Coordinates of C-alpha atoms in Angstrom, one line a residue:
M1 CA 39.0 254.2 55.2
K2 CA 38.3 258.0 55.7
T3 CA 34.8 258.9 56.0
L4 CA 34.4 262.1 57.1
K5 CA 36.8 265.7 56.3
I6 CA 38.7 266.0 58.9
K7 CA 41.4 268.6 58.8
E8 CA 44.7 266.6 60.3
V9 CA 48.0 268.8 61.2
S10 CA 51.5 268.7 62.7
F11 CA 52.2 270.6 65.4
S12 CA 53.4 273.5 64.0
V13 CA 50.9 274.3 61.1
A14 CA 47.7 273.6 64.2
K15 CA 50.4 276.5 66.0
K16 CA 51.3 279.1 63.4
Y17 CA 47.0 278.5 63.1
L18 CA 46.0 279.2 66.4
L19 CA 48.3 282.4 67.0
Q20 CA 47.1 283.3 64.0
S21 CA 42.6 283.0 64.6
K22 CA 40.8 285.5 66.0
I23 CA 37.8 285.6 69.1
T24 CA 35.1 286.0 66.0
N25 CA 32.6 288.7 67.5
Q26 CA 28.5 288.3 67.7
P27 CA 27.1 289.7 63.7
S28 CA 26.3 293.0 63.0
R29 CA 22.6 291.7 62.5
I30 CA 22.8 289.4 65.9
K31 CA 24.1 293.2 67.7
E32 CA 20.8 295.1 67.4
A33 CA 18.6 292.6 67.2
V34 CA 19.2 291.8 70.7
Q35 CA 19.6 296.2 71.2
K36 CA 16.0 296.0 69.8
I37 CA 14.7 293.4 72.6
I38 CA 16.5 294.7 75.5
F39 CA 15.1 298.4 74.5
N40 CA 11.1 296.9 73.7
V41 CA 11.5 294.5 76.8
K42 CA 12.8 296.8 78.8
K43 CA 10.6 300.5 78.4
N44 CA 6.7 298.0 78.2
G45 CA 7.5 294.9 80.3
D46 CA 5.0 292.8 80.0
K47 CA 3.4 293.6 76.8
S48 CA 7.0 293.5 74.4
L49 CA 8.0 290.0 76.5
I50 CA 4.7 288.5 75.5
K51 CA 5.0 289.8 71.7
I52 CA 8.3 288.7 70.9
S53 CA 8.1 285.6 72.6
N54 CA 5.0 285.4 70.2
K55 CA 6.9 286.1 67.0
I56 CA 10.5 284.5 67.6
D57 CA 8.6 281.1 69.4
E58 CA 5.4 280.7 68.6
T59 CA 4.3 281.3 71.7
K60 CA 0.7 281.8 72.5
F61 CA 0.9 283.5 75.8
K62 CA -1.7 286.6 76.4
T63 CA -0.2 287.5 80.1
V64 CA 2.6 286.6 81.6
S65 CA 1.5 284.7 84.2
E66 CA 0.1 281.9 81.4
A67 CA 3.8 281.5 81.7
S68 CA 4.3 281.6 85.1
F69 CA 5.6 279.2 87.9
N70 CA 5.6 279.6 91.2
K71 CA 6.6 277.1 93.9
S72 CA 3.7 275.1 94.2
D73 CA 3.7 274.2 90.0
L74 CA 7.5 272.8 89.8
K75 CA 5.6 270.7 92.3
K76 CA 3.0 269.4 91.2
N77 CA 5.1 269.1 87.8
Y78 CA 8.8 266.9 90.2
E79 CA 5.3 265.5 91.5
K80 CA 5.4 264.1 87.2
L81 CA 8.3 263.2 86.9
D82 CA 9.2 259.3 86.9
S83 CA 10.5 257.6 89.5
A84 CA 14.6 257.1 87.8
T85 CA 14.0 260.1 86.5
K86 CA 13.7 261.0 90.2
K87 CA 16.1 258.5 91.5
N88 CA 18.8 260.2 88.8
L89 CA 18.7 263.6 89.0
N90 CA 19.0 263.6 92.9
F91 CA 21.9 262.0 93.0
I92 CA 23.3 264.5 90.7
K93 CA 21.7 266.8 93.3
K94 CA 23.8 265.5 96.3
R95 CA 26.9 265.3 94.3
I96 CA 26.5 268.6 93.2
I97 CA 25.3 269.9 96.7
N98 CA 28.6 267.8 98.8
F99 CA 30.8 269.4 96.2
H100 CA 29.5 272.7 96.7
K101 CA 29.5 272.4 100.6
A102 CA 33.0 271.2 100.5
I103 CA 33.7 274.5 99.2
K104 CA 35.4 276.9 102.1
I105 CA 34.8 280.5 102.1
S106 CA 35.8 282.9 105.3
D107 CA 35.0 285.9 106.7
L108 CA 38.0 288.1 108.3
K109 CA 39.3 290.2 110.3
I110 CA 43.1 291.6 111.6
K111 CA 44.4 293.6 114.3
D112 CA 46.6 296.5 113.2
G113 CA 47.7 298.5 116.5
I114 CA 45.2 301.0 114.6
F115 CA 42.8 299.9 113.7
N116 CA 40.2 297.4 115.8
F117 CA 39.9 295.7 113.0
L118 CA 40.7 295.2 109.4
G119 CA 38.0 292.9 107.4
Q120 CA 36.6 291.5 104.6
I121 CA 32.4 289.8 104.7
H122 CA 30.8 287.8 102.2
K123 CA 27.5 287.9 101.5
P124 CA 24.4 285.7 99.5
I125 CA 24.0 288.0 96.5
E126 CA 19.9 287.9 96.9
K127 CA 18.3 288.1 93.6
I128 CA 20.1 284.8 91.1
G129 CA 18.0 284.8 87.5
I130 CA 19.1 281.5 86.0
Y131 CA 18.7 281.0 82.3
A132 CA 18.4 276.9 80.6
P133 CA 18.6 276.4 77.0
G134 CA 16.7 274.5 75.3
G135 CA 17.1 273.8 71.0
K136 CA 18.3 270.7 69.5
A137 CA 17.7 269.3 73.8
V138 CA 16.8 270.2 77.6
Y139 CA 19.0 270.6 79.8
P140 CA 17.5 269.8 83.5
S141 CA 20.9 269.5 84.5
S142 CA 21.6 274.1 83.9
I143 CA 19.4 274.0 86.2
L144 CA 21.0 271.6 88.8
M145 CA 24.2 272.6 87.8
T146 CA 23.4 276.7 88.5
A147 CA 20.4 277.1 91.3
L148 CA 22.0 274.2 93.8
V149 CA 24.8 276.4 94.2
A150 CA 22.5 279.3 94.4
R151 CA 20.7 277.7 97.5
V152 CA 24.5 276.5 99.3
A153 CA 25.2 280.4 98.7
G154 CA 21.8 281.6 100.7
S155 CA 20.4 283.2 97.9
K156 CA 17.2 284.1 99.4
E157 CA 15.2 283.9 95.5
I158 CA 16.1 281.8 91.9
N159 CA 14.1 282.8 89.4
L160 CA 14.7 280.4 86.4
F161 CA 14.0 281.2 82.3
F162 CA 13.7 278.0 79.1
P163 CA 12.6 278.5 76.3
S164 CA 9.5 277.2 74.9
S165 CA 9.5 273.2 74.7
S166 CA 7.2 270.3 74.1
E167 CA 4.7 269.3 76.8
N168 CA 6.4 266.2 78.9
A169 CA 10.2 269.1 78.3
K170 CA 8.4 271.2 80.3
I171 CA 6.9 269.3 83.0
L172 CA 11.4 268.1 83.6
M173 CA 11.8 271.9 83.3
L174 CA 9.6 272.8 85.7
G175 CA 10.3 269.5 88.0
T176 CA 13.4 269.5 88.3
A177 CA 12.9 273.4 89.4
H178 CA 11.5 272.0 92.7
L179 CA 14.5 270.1 93.3
A180 CA 16.4 273.3 93.0
G181 CA 14.9 275.4 95.3
I182 CA 14.0 277.5 91.9
T183 CA 11.3 280.5 93.2
N184 CA 9.9 280.8 90.5
A185 CA 9.9 280.5 86.8
Y186 CA 9.2 281.6 83.6
N187 CA 8.3 279.5 80.3
F188 CA 10.5 282.5 78.1
G189 CA 13.8 281.9 76.1
G190 CA 16.5 283.9 74.5
A191 CA 17.5 287.7 74.3
H192 CA 13.9 288.8 75.3
A193 CA 14.1 286.5 78.9
I194 CA 17.6 288.2 80.0
A195 CA 16.0 291.5 79.7
A196 CA 13.5 290.0 81.4
M197 CA 16.1 289.0 84.3
A198 CA 18.0 292.1 83.9
Y199 CA 15.5 295.1 84.1
G200 CA 13.1 293.1 85.3
T201 CA 7.7 293.1 84.3
E202 CA 5.2 294.8 85.9
T203 CA 5.2 290.8 86.2
I204 CA 8.7 289.7 86.4
P205 CA 11.5 290.9 89.7
K206 CA 14.6 291.7 88.6
S207 CA 18.0 289.6 88.7
D208 CA 21.2 291.0 90.5
K209 CA 23.3 288.5 88.9
I210 CA 22.4 285.4 85.6
F211 CA 23.7 282.8 84.9
G212 CA 23.5 280.1 82.6
P213 CA 24.9 279.6 78.9
G214 CA 22.9 280.3 76.0
N215 CA 23.1 280.8 71.8
N216 CA 24.3 283.3 70.1
Y217 CA 21.7 285.6 71.0
V218 CA 21.1 285.4 74.6
A219 CA 25.4 285.1 74.6
E220 CA 25.0 288.7 72.9
A221 CA 21.6 289.3 75.5
K222 CA 24.3 289.7 78.1
R223 CA 27.3 291.0 77.3
Q224 CA 24.9 294.0 76.6
V225 CA 22.9 294.3 80.0
F226 CA 25.9 293.8 82.0
G227 CA 27.2 296.2 84.2
D228 CA 23.3 297.1 84.7
V229 CA 23.0 293.2 86.1
G230 CA 25.8 290.3 86.9
I231 CA 26.0 288.0 84.6
D232 CA 28.4 284.8 85.0
S233 CA 30.7 284.8 81.3
F234 CA 29.6 284.8 78.1
A235 CA 29.3 281.6 77.0
G236 CA 30.1 280.2 74.4
P237 CA 30.0 277.1 72.1
S238 CA 31.5 273.3 73.8
E239 CA 34.1 272.8 73.5
V240 CA 37.0 269.4 74.3
L241 CA 40.4 269.1 73.6
I242 CA 41.5 265.9 74.1
I243 CA 45.2 265.1 74.5
S244 CA 45.8 261.0 74.0
D245 CA 49.3 258.4 73.9
K246 CA 47.0 255.6 73.4
K247 CA 48.0 253.9 70.2
K248 CA 44.8 251.6 70.1
G249 CA 41.9 251.6 71.7
F250 CA 39.8 253.9 70.4
E251 CA 35.9 253.6 71.1
E252 CA 35.5 255.6 73.9
L253 CA 37.6 258.8 73.3
A254 CA 35.4 258.2 69.3
A255 CA 33.0 258.5 71.8
D256 CA 33.9 261.6 73.8
L257 CA 35.1 264.6 70.3
I258 CA 31.4 262.6 69.3
A259 CA 29.5 263.9 73.1
Q260 CA 30.8 267.0 72.4
A261 CA 30.2 267.7 68.7
E262 CA 27.2 266.9 69.1
H263 CA 25.2 269.9 71.0
G264 CA 25.1 271.8 68.0
E265 CA 26.9 272.2 65.0
D266 CA 29.3 275.4 66.4
S267 CA 31.1 272.7 68.2
K268 CA 35.0 272.9 69.1
C269 CA 36.7 269.5 69.0
I270 CA 40.4 269.4 69.5
F271 CA 42.4 266.0 69.6
I272 CA 45.9 265.6 70.4
Q273 CA 47.8 262.6 69.6
I274 CA 51.0 262.3 71.5
G275 CA 53.4 260.1 69.0
K276 CA 53.4 258.4 65.8
E277 CA 50.8 256.0 65.5
G278 CA 47.7 255.9 67.2
L279 CA 44.8 258.8 64.6
E280 CA 44.3 256.5 61.4
G281 CA 42.8 254.2 64.8
L282 CA 40.3 257.1 65.9
F283 CA 39.2 258.3 62.7
K284 CA 37.8 254.8 61.8
E285 CA 36.7 254.9 64.5
I286 CA 35.0 258.5 65.1
S287 CA 33.0 257.5 61.3
R288 CA 32.0 253.8 62.5
Q289 CA 30.2 255.9 65.0
V290 CA 29.2 258.6 63.3
S291 CA 27.2 256.6 60.6
V292 CA 25.0 255.4 63.6
A293 CA 24.6 258.5 65.6
P294 CA 20.9 259.7 66.1
R295 CA 22.7 263.9 65.8
G296 CA 24.8 261.8 62.7
K297 CA 24.4 265.2 60.8
T298 CA 25.7 267.9 64.0
I299 CA 28.3 265.9 64.9
K300 CA 29.9 265.6 60.8
T301 CA 29.7 269.2 60.3
A302 CA 31.1 269.8 64.2
L303 CA 33.5 267.8 63.6
E304 CA 34.7 268.7 59.8
K305 CA 34.2 272.8 60.1
N306 CA 35.9 273.3 63.9
S307 CA 37.6 271.0 64.9
M308 CA 41.7 269.4 64.2
F309 CA 43.4 266.3 65.2
V310 CA 47.4 267.3 66.0
Q311 CA 50.3 265.1 66.1
V312 CA 52.6 266.5 68.5
K313 CA 56.7 265.3 70.1
N314 CA 55.6 264.8 73.9
L315 CA 53.6 266.3 76.1
E316 CA 55.2 269.2 75.8
E317 CA 54.5 270.6 72.9
A318 CA 50.6 269.2 73.8
I319 CA 51.0 271.3 76.3
E320 CA 51.9 274.2 74.1
I321 CA 49.0 273.6 72.2
N322 CA 46.1 273.1 74.5
N323 CA 46.8 276.4 76.2
L324 CA 47.1 278.8 73.0
V325 CA 43.2 277.0 73.2
G326 CA 42.1 277.7 76.9
P327 CA 39.3 275.1 76.3
E328 CA 36.7 275.0 78.0
H329 CA 37.3 270.8 79.1
L330 CA 40.3 269.4 78.6
Q331 CA 41.3 265.7 78.9
I332 CA 43.9 264.1 79.7
I333 CA 44.6 260.4 78.4
Y334 CA 48.6 259.9 79.1
K335 CA 50.5 256.9 80.7
N336 CA 52.3 258.0 84.2
F337 CA 50.7 261.7 83.5
K338 CA 52.5 263.0 87.3
E339 CA 49.6 266.2 89.1
S340 CA 52.4 267.9 89.9
L341 CA 52.1 269.0 85.8
L342 CA 48.3 270.0 86.1
K343 CA 49.3 274.4 86.8
R344 CA 50.6 273.1 83.8
F345 CA 47.7 273.6 81.7
I346 CA 45.1 276.3 80.6
A347 CA 41.2 275.2 80.6
G348 CA 38.0 275.5 82.6
A349 CA 37.5 271.8 83.6
I350 CA 40.7 268.3 83.6
F351 CA 38.7 265.3 83.5
I352 CA 42.5 263.0 84.2
G353 CA 42.7 259.2 83.4
E354 CA 40.9 257.0 80.7
N355 CA 37.9 255.6 82.2
N356 CA 36.9 259.6 83.1
T357 CA 35.6 261.6 81.2
A358 CA 34.3 265.5 80.4
V359 CA 30.9 264.4 80.1
L360 CA 30.7 262.5 83.6
G361 CA 31.6 266.7 84.3
D362 CA 28.0 267.4 82.7
Y363 CA 26.7 265.1 85.3
A364 CA 27.1 263.8 88.3
A365 CA 30.3 264.1 89.4
G366 CA 29.8 267.5 91.6
P367 CA 31.8 271.0 90.1
S368 CA 29.2 272.9 88.2
H369 CA 29.6 272.8 84.2
V370 CA 29.0 276.0 83.8
I371 CA 32.4 276.0 82.8
P372 CA 33.7 279.3 80.8
T373 CA 35.0 279.2 76.6
N374 CA 36.3 281.1 74.3
S375 CA 40.4 280.5 76.0
A376 CA 38.9 282.8 78.4
A377 CA 39.6 280.2 81.2
R378 CA 42.5 282.7 80.8
F379 CA 40.7 284.7 82.9
S380 CA 38.1 282.9 84.5
S381 CA 36.1 279.9 86.2
P382 CA 33.9 277.9 85.9
V383 CA 30.6 278.5 88.4
S384 CA 31.0 278.1 92.2
I385 CA 30.1 279.5 95.3
E386 CA 32.2 282.2 95.3
D387 CA 29.8 283.3 92.5
F388 CA 27.1 283.9 94.4
L389 CA 29.2 285.6 97.4
V390 CA 29.6 289.0 96.7
R391 CA 32.6 290.6 99.3
T392 CA 32.4 293.5 101.5
S393 CA 35.6 295.1 102.8
V394 CA 35.2 295.9 106.1
T395 CA 37.5 298.4 109.6
E396 CA 36.8 299.9 112.1
I397 CA 38.1 302.5 115.1
K398 CA 36.0 302.7 117.6
S399 CA 39.1 304.4 119.9
I400 CA 43.2 305.2 119.6
K401 CA 45.3 302.9 121.4
N402 CA 48.4 304.0 120.0
K403 CA 48.1 308.0 119.1
A404 CA 52.0 308.5 117.0
K405 CA 50.9 305.4 114.5
Y406 CA 47.3 306.3 113.7
N407 CA 49.1 309.8 113.4
E408 CA 51.5 308.6 111.4
L409 CA 48.5 306.8 109.1
L410 CA 46.6 310.3 109.0
D411 CA 50.3 311.8 107.6
N412 CA 51.1 309.6 105.0
S413 CA 47.6 309.4 103.4
I414 CA 47.8 313.2 103.0
F415 CA 51.0 313.9 102.0
L416 CA 49.6 311.4 99.1
A417 CA 45.6 313.3 98.7
E418 CA 47.6 316.7 98.8
L419 CA 50.1 315.0 95.3
E420 CA 47.4 314.0 94.1
G421 CA 46.0 317.6 94.2
L422 CA 42.7 316.3 96.4
H423 CA 43.1 319.2 99.0
G424 CA 39.8 318.9 100.5
H425 CA 40.5 314.5 101.1
A426 CA 43.2 316.0 102.5
N427 CA 41.1 318.0 105.6
A428 CA 39.2 315.5 105.9
L429 CA 42.4 313.4 107.7
K430 CA 43.7 316.6 109.4
L431 CA 40.8 318.1 111.7
R432 CA 41.5 313.6 112.6
R433 CA 44.4 314.4 114.0
K434 CA 44.8 313.9 117.4

């Protein structure tokens, strides 16, 4: 009894489909609209920011100050939160801080007989801009998952932007911002918020790097401002891939798929069943849960349009399909799974075990839930403390202890400089021979 039109395919069909599929670019209408928004905010500052917000988000701001909140404002909103909300936000805060404090990053300093020292130093990025998405839901967790990591790294100024929403949602976001140590918060969303972060306005300070997921317009805006400002990643729709060898009892796994699908109609859910049995039972459970889910229509669209259910013979085939996807979230439910296999998987975040779920990663696990999507796990990583630091190389020669080695170093560099036709470089080195 399969009430959903779910795409069920074999290993060979899934492999062929994934090998042929390409990451789609944003439609030209989105690119052009975002380009215009960025141009106007960059040129006209506060005036354009207010005008665009009032038009797109149907706000009624007359000045940026009306949508601005300082530390005192944030604290007042935190005090409006009920005790249960405060308790649970603080619980997550503690786990995020503890996890990221455990990541050890140290400066490097070595001697080699020529240089007094060679090394690298790390320092925090000073001005961070954070985007917390809105839309069909509000995401206070996204504030904690970025701002707290920035605080652990030592960033001095952290400004938050979030779309206009209901009064209760605004109180929740601003209260969470206080807990996360936000400097200032601004009630602006969309591409215009990214432009304001990237270039600053008369009221809003320019950021050095921008973090946080958003819709297609936000993603395109981040793409267009990249280079003028740093960004964390180009986040796309939410993704989960589940590998399972279960034969029965699919209530929890169906719920895990639905949890990702409810993010939006463009969410991607892939389920890989190892062995011949299992999928029919899973389909029944998904249909049952979708029929009573508050966001049933959104979930149904995501599962029917962007999702795939694959039957494979063994774990090797499952790994091959997974690595063609490179999912944001990977769940592994496999009897006697060996930890030594972990490095064979391409994924932004991996969740092992039947009692584990990607949803724990969204909230209380500890690592940031800002994770690469669209196969970007092949070359990028979840947001972590390193993303809020810059690394600088340092060399020092004050005194020359070994002239022969020093001259050998110079002669080598002189040879290469002349080989490249850079005679000014060579001369700067020749003048230093001892």
